[in-house]
Coordinates of C-alpha atoms and ligand atoms in Angstrom, one line a residue:
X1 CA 97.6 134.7 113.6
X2 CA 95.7 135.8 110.7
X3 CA 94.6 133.0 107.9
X4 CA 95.4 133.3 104.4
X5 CA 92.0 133.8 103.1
X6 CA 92.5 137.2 105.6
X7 CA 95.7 138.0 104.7
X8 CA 94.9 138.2 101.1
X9 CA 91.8 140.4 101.3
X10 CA 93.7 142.8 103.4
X11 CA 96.8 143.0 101.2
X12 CA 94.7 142.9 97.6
X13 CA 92.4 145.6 99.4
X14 CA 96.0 147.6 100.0
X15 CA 96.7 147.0 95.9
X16 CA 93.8 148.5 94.8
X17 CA 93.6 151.3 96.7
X18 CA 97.0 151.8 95.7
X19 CA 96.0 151.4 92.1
X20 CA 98.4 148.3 91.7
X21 CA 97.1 144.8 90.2
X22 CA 95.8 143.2 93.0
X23 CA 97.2 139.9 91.0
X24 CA 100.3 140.6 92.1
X25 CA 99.6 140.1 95.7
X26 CA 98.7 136.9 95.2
X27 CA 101.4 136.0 93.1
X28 CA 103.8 137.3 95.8
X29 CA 101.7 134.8 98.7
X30 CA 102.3 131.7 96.0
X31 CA 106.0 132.5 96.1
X32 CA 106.2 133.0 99.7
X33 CA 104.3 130.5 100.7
X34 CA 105.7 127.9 98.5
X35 CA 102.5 126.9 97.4
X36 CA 100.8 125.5 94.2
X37 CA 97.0 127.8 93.3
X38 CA 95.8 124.6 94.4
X39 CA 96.9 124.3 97.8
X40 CA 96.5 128.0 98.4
X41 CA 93.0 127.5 97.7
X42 CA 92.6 124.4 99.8
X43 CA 94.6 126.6 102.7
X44 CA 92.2 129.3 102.8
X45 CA 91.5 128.7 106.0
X46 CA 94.4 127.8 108.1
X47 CA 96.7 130.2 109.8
X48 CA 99.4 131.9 108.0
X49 CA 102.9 130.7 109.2
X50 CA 104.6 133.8 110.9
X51 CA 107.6 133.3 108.8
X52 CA 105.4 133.3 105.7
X53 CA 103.7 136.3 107.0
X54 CA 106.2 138.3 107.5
X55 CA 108.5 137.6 104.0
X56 CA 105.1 138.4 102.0
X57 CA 104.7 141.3 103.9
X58 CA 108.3 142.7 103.3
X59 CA 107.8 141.3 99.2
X60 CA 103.8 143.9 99.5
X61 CA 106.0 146.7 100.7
X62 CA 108.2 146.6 98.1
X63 CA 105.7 146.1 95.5
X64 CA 103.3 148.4 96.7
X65 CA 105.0 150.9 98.4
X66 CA 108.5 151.1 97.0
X67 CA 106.9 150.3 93.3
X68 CA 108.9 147.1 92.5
X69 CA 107.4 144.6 89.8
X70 CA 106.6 141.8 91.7
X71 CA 108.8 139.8 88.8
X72 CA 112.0 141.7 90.8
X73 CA 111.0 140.8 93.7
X74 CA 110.6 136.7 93.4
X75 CA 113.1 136.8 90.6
X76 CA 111.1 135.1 87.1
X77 CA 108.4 135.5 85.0
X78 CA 106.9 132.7 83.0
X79 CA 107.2 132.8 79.4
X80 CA 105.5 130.4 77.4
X81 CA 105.0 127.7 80.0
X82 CA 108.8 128.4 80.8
X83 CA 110.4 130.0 84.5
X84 CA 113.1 133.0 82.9
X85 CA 115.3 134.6 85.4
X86 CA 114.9 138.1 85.0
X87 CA 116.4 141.4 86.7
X88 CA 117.0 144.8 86.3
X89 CA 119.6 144.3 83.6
X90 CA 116.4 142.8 81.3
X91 CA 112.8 143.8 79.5
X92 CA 110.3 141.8 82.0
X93 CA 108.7 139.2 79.1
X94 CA 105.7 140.5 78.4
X95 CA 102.5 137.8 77.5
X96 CA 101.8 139.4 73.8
X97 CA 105.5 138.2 73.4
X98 CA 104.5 134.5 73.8
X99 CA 102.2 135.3 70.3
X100 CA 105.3 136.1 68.3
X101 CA 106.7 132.7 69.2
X102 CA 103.0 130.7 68.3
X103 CA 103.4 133.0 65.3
X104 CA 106.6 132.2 63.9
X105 CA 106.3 128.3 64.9
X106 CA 103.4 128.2 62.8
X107 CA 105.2 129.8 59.7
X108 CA 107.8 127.6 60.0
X109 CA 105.9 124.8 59.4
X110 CA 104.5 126.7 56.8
X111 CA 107.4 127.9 54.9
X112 CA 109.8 125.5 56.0
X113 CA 108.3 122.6 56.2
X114 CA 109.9 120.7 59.2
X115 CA 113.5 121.3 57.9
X116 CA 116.6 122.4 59.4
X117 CA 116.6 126.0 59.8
X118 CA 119.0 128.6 61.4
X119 CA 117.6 131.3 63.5
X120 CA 118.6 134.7 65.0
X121 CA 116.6 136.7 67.9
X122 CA 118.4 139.9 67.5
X123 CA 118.2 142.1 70.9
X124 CA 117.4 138.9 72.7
X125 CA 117.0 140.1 76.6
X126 CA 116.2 137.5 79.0
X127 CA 116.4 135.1 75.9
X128 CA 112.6 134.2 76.3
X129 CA 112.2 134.5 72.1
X130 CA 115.6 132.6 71.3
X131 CA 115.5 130.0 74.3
X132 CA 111.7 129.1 73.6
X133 CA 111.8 128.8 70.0
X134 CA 115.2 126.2 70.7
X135 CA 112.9 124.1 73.2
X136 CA 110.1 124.2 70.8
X137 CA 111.5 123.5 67.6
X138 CA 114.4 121.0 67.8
X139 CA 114.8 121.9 63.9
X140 CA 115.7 125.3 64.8
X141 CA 119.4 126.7 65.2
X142 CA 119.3 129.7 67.4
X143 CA 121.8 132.4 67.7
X144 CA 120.8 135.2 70.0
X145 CA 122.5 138.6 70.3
X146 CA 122.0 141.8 73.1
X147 CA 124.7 144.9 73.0
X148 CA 124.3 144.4 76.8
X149 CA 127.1 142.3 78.7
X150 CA 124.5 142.3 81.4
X151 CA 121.2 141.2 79.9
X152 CA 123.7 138.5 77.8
X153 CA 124.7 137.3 81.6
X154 CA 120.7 136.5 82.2
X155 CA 120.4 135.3 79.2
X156 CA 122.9 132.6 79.4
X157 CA 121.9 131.4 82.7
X158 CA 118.1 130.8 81.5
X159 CA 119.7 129.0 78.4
X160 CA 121.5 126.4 80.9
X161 CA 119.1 126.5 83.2
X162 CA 116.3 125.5 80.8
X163 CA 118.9 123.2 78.8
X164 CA 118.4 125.1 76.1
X165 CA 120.8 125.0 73.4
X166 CA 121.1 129.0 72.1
X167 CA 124.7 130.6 71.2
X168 CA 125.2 133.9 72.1
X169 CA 127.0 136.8 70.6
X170 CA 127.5 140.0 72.4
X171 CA 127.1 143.8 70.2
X172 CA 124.7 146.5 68.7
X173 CA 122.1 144.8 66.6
X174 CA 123.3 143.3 63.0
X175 CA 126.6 143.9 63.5
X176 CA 127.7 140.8 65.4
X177 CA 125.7 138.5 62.8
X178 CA 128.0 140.1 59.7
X179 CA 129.5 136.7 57.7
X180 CA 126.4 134.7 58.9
X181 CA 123.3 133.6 56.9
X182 CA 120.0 132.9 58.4
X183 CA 116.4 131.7 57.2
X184 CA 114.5 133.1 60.1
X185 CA 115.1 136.4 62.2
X186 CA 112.7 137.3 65.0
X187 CA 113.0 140.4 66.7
X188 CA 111.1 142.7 69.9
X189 CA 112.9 145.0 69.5
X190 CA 113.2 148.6 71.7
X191 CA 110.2 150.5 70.7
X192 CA 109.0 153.1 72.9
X193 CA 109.7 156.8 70.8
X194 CA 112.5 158.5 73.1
X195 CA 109.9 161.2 74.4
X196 CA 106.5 159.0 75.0
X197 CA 105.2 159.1 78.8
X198 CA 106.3 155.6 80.7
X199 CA 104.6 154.7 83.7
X200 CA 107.0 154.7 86.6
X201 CA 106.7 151.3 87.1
X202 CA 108.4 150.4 84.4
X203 CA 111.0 153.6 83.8
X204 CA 112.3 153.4 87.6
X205 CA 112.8 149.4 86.8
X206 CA 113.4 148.1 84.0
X207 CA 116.5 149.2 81.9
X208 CA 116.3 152.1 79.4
X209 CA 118.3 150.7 76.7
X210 CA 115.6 147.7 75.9
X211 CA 112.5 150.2 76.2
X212 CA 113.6 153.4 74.0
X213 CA 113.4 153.2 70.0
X214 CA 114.5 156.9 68.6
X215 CA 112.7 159.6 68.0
X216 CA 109.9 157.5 66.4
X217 CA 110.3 154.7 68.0
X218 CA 111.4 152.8 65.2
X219 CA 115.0 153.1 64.9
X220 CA 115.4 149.2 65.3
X221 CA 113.1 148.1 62.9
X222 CA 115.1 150.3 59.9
X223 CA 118.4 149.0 61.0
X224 CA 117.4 145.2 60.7
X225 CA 115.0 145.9 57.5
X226 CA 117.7 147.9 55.5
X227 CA 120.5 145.4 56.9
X228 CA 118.5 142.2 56.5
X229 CA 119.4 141.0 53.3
X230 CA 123.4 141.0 54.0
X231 CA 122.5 138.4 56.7
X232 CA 119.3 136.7 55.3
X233 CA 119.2 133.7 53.2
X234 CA 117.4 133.8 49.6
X235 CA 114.2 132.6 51.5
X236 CA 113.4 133.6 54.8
X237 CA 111.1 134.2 57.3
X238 CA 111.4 138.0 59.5
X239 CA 109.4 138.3 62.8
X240 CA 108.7 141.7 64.6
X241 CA 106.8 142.3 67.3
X242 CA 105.9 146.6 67.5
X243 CA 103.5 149.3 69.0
X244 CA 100.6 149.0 68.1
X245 CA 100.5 152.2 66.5
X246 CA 103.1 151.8 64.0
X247 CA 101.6 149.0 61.7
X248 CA 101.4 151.5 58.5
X249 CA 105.0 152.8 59.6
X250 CA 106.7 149.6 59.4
X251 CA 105.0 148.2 56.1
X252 CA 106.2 151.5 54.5
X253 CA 109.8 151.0 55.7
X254 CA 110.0 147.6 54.3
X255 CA 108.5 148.7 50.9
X256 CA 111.0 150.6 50.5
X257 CA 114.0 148.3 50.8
X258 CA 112.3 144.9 50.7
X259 CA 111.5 143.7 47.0
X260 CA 109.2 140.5 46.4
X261 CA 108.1 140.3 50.0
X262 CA 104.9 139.3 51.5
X263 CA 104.1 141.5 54.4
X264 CA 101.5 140.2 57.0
X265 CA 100.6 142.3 59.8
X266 CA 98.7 141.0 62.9
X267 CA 96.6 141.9 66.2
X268 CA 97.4 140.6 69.7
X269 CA 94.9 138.7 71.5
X270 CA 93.6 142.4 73.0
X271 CA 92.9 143.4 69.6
X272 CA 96.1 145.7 68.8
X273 CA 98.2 145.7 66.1
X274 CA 101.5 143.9 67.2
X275 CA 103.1 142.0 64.9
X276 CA 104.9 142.1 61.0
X277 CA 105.6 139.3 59.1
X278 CA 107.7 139.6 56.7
X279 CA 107.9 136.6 54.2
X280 CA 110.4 135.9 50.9
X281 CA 109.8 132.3 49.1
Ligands
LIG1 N1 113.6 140.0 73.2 C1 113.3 140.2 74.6 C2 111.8 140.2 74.8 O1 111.1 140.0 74.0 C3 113.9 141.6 75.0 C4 113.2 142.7 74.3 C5 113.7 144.1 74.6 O2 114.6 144.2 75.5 N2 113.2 145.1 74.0 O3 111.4 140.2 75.9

């Protein structure tokens, strides 16, 4: 029988000729194996049990071969130091994500200071915005909404499985929020322009309806913008995360039907434009 240490050269050898992270190999041996980084490392050099071998094996094929994320094929992702079911019915949480939330926790603090506030994360996938900024913030209310039954199902079970406290509300965008008031709207909306090249990765996996935006890309972010103020309070707080490419596009869009704002637009830890703030006193 092989040893770890071996088995992980081989199979992060296969990844890289295959132009894959080789990351993700070891992510899959840490699920397989059941163990902690830690006790991989201090396993290095034992043998591999054959059961283990041979799940982690069948988990490389698919990720490798049949071009499965490796986030379908143990089940989660982490967002935010939290475990979020996801499947194919849901946007994978991506790690610039987790800067939205550190963003709009900070600006609540700012603009609200530490009062009671009521939230809505509109197109809210696995939940990872709505459910994290409920565990984080016991001040915040969170409503979440998704046109899709499916994603909603996922949703709900990361809300009770992370005893989160987020209501749901199933339909396209504003239109389930209509009667409501809110002080804070966060939103990552679909944003890919309906013609841009997608790696197959993510077009063969994850669901079309949370990657495409319109022509432009930004069919979302006019919908909330020119709808915000029927379901805003007098003060509030929007949060957007977008392309990186569409900075300029976004701050026009709001000067145009946003009066007396403050607009603050910021880079992700790699430098790219990703996120609009959007701020009324
Ligand atoms: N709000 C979810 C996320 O940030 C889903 C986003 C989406 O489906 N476009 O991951």
């Amino acid at each position: 029988m092989l040893t770890y240490r071996e088995v992980l050269n081989i199979n992060e050898q296969y990844a890289i000729d295959n132009e894959k992270e080789d990351s993700g190999v070891k992510l899959l041996l840490l699920h397989f194996s059941n163990l902690s980084s830690t006790d991989l490392l201090l396993s290095l050099d034992k043998e591999i049990p054959e059961k283990v071998y041979n799940d982690f094996l069948y988990g490389v094929d698919r990720y490798i071969a049949k071009n499965i994320p490796v986030q379908h094929i143990i089940g989660y992702e982490y967002f935010y130091g939290h475990k979020f079911i996801v499947n194919g019915d849901v946007l994978i949480p991506r790690f610039e994500t987790e800067e939205l939330v550190a963003n709009v926790l900070m600006y609540y603090d700012e603009i609200f200071n530490s009062e009671p506030v009521d939230v809505v994360d509109v197109g809210t996938g696995s939940g990872c915005l709505a459910i994290t900024l409920d565990l984080e913030e016991k001040q915040m209310k969170v409503t979440a909404t998704d046109i899709s039954e499916a994603a909603l199902k996922v949703a709900k079970e990361n809300n009770d499985i992370l005893e989160a406290n987020v209501s749901f509300l199933q339909g396209d965008m504003l239109q389930p929020l209509q009667g409501k008031k809110f002080d804070i709207l966060v939103s990552n909306p679909p944003y890919i322009p309906d013609h841009e090249y997608v790696e197959n990765l993510v077009i063969d996996n994850e669901p079309s309806v949370a990657l495409f935006g319109g022509e432009d890309g930004l069919d979302f972010y006019r919908i909330i913008i020119r709808g915000a103020s029927q379901i805003l309070k007098d003060r509030y707080l929007i949060a957007f995360e977008h392309a990186y490419n569409k900075s300029k596009d976004i701050k026009k869009i709001i000067k145009k039907h946003l009066k007396d704002v403050e607009i603050i637009q910021k880079k992700d830890l790699q430098g790219k434009d990703r996120m609009t703030f959007i701020i009324k006193r």
